mmCIF file of C-alpha atoms and ligand atoms in Angstrom:
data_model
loop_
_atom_site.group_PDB
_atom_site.id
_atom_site.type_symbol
_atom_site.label_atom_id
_atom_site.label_comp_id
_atom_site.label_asym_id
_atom_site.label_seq_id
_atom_site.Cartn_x
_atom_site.Cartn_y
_atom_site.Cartn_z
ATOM 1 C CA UNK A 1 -151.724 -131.366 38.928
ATOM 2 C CA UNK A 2 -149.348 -128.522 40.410
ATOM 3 C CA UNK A 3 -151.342 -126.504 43.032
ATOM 4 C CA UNK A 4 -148.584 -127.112 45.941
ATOM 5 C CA UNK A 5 -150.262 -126.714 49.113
ATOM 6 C CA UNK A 6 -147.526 -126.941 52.180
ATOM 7 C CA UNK A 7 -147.803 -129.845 54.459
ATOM 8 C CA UNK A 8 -146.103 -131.291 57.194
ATOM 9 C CA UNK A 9 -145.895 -134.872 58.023
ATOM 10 C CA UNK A 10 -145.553 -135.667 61.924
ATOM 11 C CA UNK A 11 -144.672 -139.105 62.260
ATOM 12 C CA UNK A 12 -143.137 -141.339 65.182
ATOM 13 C CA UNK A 13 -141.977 -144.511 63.222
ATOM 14 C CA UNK A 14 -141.201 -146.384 60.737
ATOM 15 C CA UNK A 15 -142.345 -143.710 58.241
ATOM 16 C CA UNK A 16 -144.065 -145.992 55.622
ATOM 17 C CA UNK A 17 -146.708 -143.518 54.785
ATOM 18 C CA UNK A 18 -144.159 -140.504 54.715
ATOM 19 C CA UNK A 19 -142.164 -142.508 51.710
ATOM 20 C CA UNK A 20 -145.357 -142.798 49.936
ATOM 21 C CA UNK A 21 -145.582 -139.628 49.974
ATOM 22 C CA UNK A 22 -142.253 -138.690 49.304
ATOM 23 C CA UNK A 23 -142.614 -141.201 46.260
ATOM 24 C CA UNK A 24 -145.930 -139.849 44.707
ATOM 25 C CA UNK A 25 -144.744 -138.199 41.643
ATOM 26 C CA UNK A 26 -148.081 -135.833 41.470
ATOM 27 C CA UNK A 27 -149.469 -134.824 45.160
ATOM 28 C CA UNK A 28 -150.212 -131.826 44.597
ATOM 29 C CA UNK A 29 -148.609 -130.838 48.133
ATOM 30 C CA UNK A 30 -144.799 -129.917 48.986
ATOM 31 C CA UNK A 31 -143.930 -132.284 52.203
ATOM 32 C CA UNK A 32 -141.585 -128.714 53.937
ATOM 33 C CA UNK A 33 -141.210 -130.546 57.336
ATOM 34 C CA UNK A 34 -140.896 -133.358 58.498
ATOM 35 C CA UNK A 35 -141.758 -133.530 62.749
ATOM 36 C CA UNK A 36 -141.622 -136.336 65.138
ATOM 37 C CA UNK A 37 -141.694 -136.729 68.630
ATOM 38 C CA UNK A 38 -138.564 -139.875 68.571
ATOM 39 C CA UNK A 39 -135.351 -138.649 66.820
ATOM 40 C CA UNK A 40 -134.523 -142.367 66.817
ATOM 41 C CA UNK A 41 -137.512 -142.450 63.950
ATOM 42 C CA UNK A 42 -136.934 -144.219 60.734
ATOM 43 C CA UNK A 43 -139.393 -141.634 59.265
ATOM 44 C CA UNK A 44 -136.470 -138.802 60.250
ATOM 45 C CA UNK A 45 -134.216 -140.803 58.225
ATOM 46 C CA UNK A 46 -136.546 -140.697 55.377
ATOM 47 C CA UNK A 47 -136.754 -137.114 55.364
ATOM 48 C CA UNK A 48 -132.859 -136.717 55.393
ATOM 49 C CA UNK A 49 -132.672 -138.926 52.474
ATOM 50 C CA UNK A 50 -135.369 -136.879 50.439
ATOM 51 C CA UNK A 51 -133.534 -133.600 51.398
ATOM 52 C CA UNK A 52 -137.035 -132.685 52.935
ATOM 53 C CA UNK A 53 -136.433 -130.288 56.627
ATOM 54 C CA UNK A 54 -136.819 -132.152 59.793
ATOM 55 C CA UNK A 55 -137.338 -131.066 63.336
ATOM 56 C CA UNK A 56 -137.507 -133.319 66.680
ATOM 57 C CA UNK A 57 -140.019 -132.434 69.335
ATOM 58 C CA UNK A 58 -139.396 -134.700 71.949
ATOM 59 C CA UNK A 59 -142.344 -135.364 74.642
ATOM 60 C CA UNK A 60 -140.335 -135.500 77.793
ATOM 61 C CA UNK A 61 -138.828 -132.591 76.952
ATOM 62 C CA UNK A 62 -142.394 -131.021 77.085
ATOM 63 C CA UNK A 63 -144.122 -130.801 80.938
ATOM 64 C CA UNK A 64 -147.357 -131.326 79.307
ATOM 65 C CA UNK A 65 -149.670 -132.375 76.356
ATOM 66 C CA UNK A 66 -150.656 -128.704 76.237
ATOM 67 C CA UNK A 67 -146.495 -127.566 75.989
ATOM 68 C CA UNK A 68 -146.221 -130.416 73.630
ATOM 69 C CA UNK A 69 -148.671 -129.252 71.386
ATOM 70 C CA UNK A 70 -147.847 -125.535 71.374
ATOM 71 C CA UNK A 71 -143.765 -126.649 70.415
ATOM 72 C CA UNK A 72 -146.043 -128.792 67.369
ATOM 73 C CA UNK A 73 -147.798 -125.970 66.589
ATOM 74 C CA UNK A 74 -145.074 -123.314 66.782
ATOM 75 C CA UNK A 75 -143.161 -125.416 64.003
ATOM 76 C CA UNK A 76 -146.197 -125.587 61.899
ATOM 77 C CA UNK A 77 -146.776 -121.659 62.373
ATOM 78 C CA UNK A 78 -143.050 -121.667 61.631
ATOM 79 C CA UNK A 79 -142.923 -122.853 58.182
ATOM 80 C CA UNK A 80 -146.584 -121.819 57.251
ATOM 81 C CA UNK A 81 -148.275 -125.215 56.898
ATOM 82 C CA UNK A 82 -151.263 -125.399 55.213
ATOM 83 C CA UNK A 83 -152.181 -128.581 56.266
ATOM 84 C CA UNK A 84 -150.625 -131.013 59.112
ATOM 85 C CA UNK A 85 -150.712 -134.868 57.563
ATOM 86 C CA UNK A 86 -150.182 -137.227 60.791
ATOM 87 C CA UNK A 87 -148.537 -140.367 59.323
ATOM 88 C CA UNK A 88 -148.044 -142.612 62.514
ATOM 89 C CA UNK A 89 -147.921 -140.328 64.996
ATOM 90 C CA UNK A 90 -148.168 -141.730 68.475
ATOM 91 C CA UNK A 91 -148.968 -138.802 70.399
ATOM 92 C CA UNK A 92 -152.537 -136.502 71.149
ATOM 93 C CA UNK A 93 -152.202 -133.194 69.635
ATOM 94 C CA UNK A 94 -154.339 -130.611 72.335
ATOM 95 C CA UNK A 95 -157.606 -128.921 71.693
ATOM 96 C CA UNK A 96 -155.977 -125.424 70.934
ATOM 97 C CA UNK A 97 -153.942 -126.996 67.875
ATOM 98 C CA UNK A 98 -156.834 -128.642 66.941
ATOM 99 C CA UNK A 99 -159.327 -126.045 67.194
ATOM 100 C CA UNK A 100 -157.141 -123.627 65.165
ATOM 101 C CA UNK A 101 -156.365 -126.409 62.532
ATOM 102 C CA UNK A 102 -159.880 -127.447 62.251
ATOM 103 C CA UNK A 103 -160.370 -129.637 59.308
ATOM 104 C CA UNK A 104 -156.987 -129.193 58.310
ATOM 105 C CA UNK A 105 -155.041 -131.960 60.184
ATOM 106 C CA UNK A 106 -155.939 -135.317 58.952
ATOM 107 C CA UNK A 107 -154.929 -138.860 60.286
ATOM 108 C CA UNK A 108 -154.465 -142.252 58.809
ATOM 109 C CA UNK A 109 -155.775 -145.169 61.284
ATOM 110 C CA UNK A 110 -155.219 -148.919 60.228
ATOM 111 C CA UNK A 111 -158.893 -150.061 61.215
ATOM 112 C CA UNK A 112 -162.564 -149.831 59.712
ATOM 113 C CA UNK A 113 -163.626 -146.546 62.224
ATOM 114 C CA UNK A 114 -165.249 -146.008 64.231
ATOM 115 C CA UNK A 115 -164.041 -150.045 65.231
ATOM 116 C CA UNK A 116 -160.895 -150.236 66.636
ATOM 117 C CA UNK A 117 -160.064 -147.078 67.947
ATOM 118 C CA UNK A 118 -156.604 -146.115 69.757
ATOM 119 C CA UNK A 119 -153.146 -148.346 69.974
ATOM 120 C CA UNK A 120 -152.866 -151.823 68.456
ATOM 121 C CA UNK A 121 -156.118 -151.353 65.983
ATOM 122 C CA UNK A 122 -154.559 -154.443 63.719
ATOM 123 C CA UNK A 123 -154.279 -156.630 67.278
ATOM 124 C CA UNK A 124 -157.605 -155.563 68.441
ATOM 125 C CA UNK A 125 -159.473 -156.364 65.278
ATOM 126 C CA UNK A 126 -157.666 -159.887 65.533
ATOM 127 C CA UNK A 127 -158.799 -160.482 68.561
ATOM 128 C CA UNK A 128 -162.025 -159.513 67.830
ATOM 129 C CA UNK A 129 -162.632 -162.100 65.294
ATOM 130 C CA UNK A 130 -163.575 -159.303 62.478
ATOM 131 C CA UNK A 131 -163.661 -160.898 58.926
ATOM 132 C CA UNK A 132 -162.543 -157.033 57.298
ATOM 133 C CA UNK A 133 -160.957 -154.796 58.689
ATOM 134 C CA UNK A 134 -159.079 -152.167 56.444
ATOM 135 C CA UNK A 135 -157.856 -148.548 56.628
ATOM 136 C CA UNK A 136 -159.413 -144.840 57.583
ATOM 137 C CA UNK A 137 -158.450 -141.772 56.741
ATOM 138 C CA UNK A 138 -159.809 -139.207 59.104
ATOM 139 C CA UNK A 139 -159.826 -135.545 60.052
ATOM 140 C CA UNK A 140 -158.349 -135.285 63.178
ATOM 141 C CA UNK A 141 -160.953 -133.670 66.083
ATOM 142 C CA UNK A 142 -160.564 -133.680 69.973
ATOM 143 C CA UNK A 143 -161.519 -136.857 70.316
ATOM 144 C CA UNK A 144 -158.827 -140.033 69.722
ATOM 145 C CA UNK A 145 -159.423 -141.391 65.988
ATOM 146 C CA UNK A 146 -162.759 -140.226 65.712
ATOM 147 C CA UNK A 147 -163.053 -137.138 63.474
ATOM 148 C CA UNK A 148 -164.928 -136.462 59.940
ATOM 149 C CA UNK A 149 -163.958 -139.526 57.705
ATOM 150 C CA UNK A 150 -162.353 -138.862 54.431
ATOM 151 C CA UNK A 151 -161.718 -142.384 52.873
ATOM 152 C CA UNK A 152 -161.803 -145.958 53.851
ATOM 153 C CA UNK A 153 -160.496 -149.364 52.134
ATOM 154 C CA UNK A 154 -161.227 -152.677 53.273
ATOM 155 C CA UNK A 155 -158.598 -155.406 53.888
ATOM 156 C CA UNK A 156 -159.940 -159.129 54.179
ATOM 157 C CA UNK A 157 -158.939 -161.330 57.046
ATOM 158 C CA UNK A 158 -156.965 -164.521 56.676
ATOM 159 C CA UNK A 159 -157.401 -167.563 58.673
ATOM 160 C CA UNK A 160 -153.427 -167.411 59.398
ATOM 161 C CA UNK A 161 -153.160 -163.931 60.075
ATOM 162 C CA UNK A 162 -151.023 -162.619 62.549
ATOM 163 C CA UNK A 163 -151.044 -158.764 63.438
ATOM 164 C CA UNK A 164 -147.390 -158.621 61.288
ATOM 165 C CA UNK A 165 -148.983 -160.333 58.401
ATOM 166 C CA UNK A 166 -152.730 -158.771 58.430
ATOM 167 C CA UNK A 167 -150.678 -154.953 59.357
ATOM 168 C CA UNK A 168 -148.515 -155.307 56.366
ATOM 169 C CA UNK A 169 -151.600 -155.555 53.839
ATOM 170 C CA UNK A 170 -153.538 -153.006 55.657
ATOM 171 C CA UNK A 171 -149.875 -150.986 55.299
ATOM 172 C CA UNK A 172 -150.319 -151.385 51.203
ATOM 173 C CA UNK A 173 -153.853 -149.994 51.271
ATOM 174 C CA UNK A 174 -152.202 -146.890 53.130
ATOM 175 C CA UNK A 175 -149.752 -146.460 50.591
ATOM 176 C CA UNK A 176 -152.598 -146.128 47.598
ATOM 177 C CA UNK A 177 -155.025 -144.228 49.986
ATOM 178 C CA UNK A 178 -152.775 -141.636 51.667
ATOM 179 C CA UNK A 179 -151.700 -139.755 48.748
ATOM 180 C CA UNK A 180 -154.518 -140.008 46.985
ATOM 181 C CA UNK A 181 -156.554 -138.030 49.624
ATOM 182 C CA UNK A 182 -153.638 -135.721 50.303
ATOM 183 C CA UNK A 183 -154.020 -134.832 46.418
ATOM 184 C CA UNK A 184 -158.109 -134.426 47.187
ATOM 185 C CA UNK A 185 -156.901 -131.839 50.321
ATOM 186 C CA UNK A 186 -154.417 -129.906 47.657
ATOM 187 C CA UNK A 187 -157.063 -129.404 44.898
ATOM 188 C CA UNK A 188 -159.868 -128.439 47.240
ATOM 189 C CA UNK A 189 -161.766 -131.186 46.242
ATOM 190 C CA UNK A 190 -163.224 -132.093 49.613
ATOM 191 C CA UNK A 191 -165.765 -130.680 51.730
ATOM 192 C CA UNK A 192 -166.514 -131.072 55.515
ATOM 193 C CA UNK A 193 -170.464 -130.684 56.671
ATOM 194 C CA UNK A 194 -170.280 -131.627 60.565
ATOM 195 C CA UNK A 195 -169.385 -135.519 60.317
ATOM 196 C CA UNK A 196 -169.968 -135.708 56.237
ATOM 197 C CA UNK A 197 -167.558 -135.301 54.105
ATOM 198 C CA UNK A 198 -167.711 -135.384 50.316
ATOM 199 C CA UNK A 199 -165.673 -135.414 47.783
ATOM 200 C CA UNK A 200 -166.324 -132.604 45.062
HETATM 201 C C1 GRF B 1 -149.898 -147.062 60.039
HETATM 202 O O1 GRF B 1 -150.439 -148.353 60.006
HETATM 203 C C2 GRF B 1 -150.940 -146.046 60.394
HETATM 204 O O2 GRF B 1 -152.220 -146.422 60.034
HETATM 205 C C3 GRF B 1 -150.858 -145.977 61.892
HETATM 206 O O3 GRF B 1 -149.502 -146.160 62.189
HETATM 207 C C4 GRF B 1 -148.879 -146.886 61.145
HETATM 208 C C5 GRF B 1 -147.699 -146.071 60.704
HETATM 209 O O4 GRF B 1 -146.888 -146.765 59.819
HETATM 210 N N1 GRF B 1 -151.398 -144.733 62.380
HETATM 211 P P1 GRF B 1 -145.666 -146.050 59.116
HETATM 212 O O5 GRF B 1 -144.834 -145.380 60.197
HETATM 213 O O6 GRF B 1 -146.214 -145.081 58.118
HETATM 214 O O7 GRF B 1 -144.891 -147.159 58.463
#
């Protein structure tokens, strides 16, 4: 597939996701920047190596979510993004860059949604006792990882899992799932009705 829509990949750590990305041969999608919020991020690093643009936008710089959001937004204007691909990214984008990104900002969430919302999904659904838990891929809405959901895999609990060792499978789903919806997003294959989506 060629297409090439232009993404950007906003990501606070480790940047897992981001490389599989970087490493999918066929998506469809040129990554142009790379933005995170912690220029200590191993995901910046990851960029650098794969020549791909980077820019920090560091929260405390910013007196607000709403400042934070516009400096987000003004990078995506910047390098006209067609689509914003949050790979984990630890901050709340605002209403405004949400509202004028509708459907076009999508999230990747290492739970079974709408379980397990917000920080420490993998510790949560421990705790929880939950037999599966898994993976969602999301559009991204004004409420916290809760928008339209694109995909979702499951990921079986083991009786010796720890958040390290049950997080590190869920991580391997991500890596299959991610690029394969970012490749959906690129040939127009998917289509939002309210909460449904579908792929075409
Ligand atoms: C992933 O598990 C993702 O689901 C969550 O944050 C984690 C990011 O991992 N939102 P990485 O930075 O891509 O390695």
């Amino acid at each position: 597939m060629e297409v090439m829509i232009r993404i950007a990949v906003l990501a606070s750590g480790s940047g897992t996701n981001l490389q599989a990305l970087i490493d999918t041969p066929d998506l469809g999608a040129e990554i142009i920047i790379v933005v995170s919020d912690r220029p200590e991020s191993e995901a910046l690093r990851r960029a650098e190596r794969a020549g791909i643009t980077t820019s920090v936008v560091p929260w405390r710089a910013s007196g607000s979510r709403a400042e934070f959001s516009g400096a987000i937004r003004g990078e995506v204007e910047r390098f006209e993004i067609d689509a914003v691909v949050l790979a984990g990214f630890m901050r709340i984008l605002g209403p405004e860059m949400i509202r004028g990104y509708r459907n076009r900002i999508v999230n990747i969430h290492p739970s079974l949604l709408p379980a397990f919302p917000g920080a420490n999904a993998v510790a949560q659904a421990l705790e929880h006792g939950v037999k599966v838990t898994g993976v969602t891929v999301h559009f991204v809405d004004e409420e916290v990882d809760h928008g339209p959901i694109i995909a979702q895999r499951a990921v079986r609990v083991l009786a010796d899992d720890d958040p390290e060792s049950l997080h590190a499978r869920i991580r391997v789903e991500e890596h299959h799932l991610y690029p394969l919806v970012v490749q959906a997003l690129a040939r127009g294959d998917i289509e939002v009705d309210g909460r449904i989506v579908r792929w075409t």
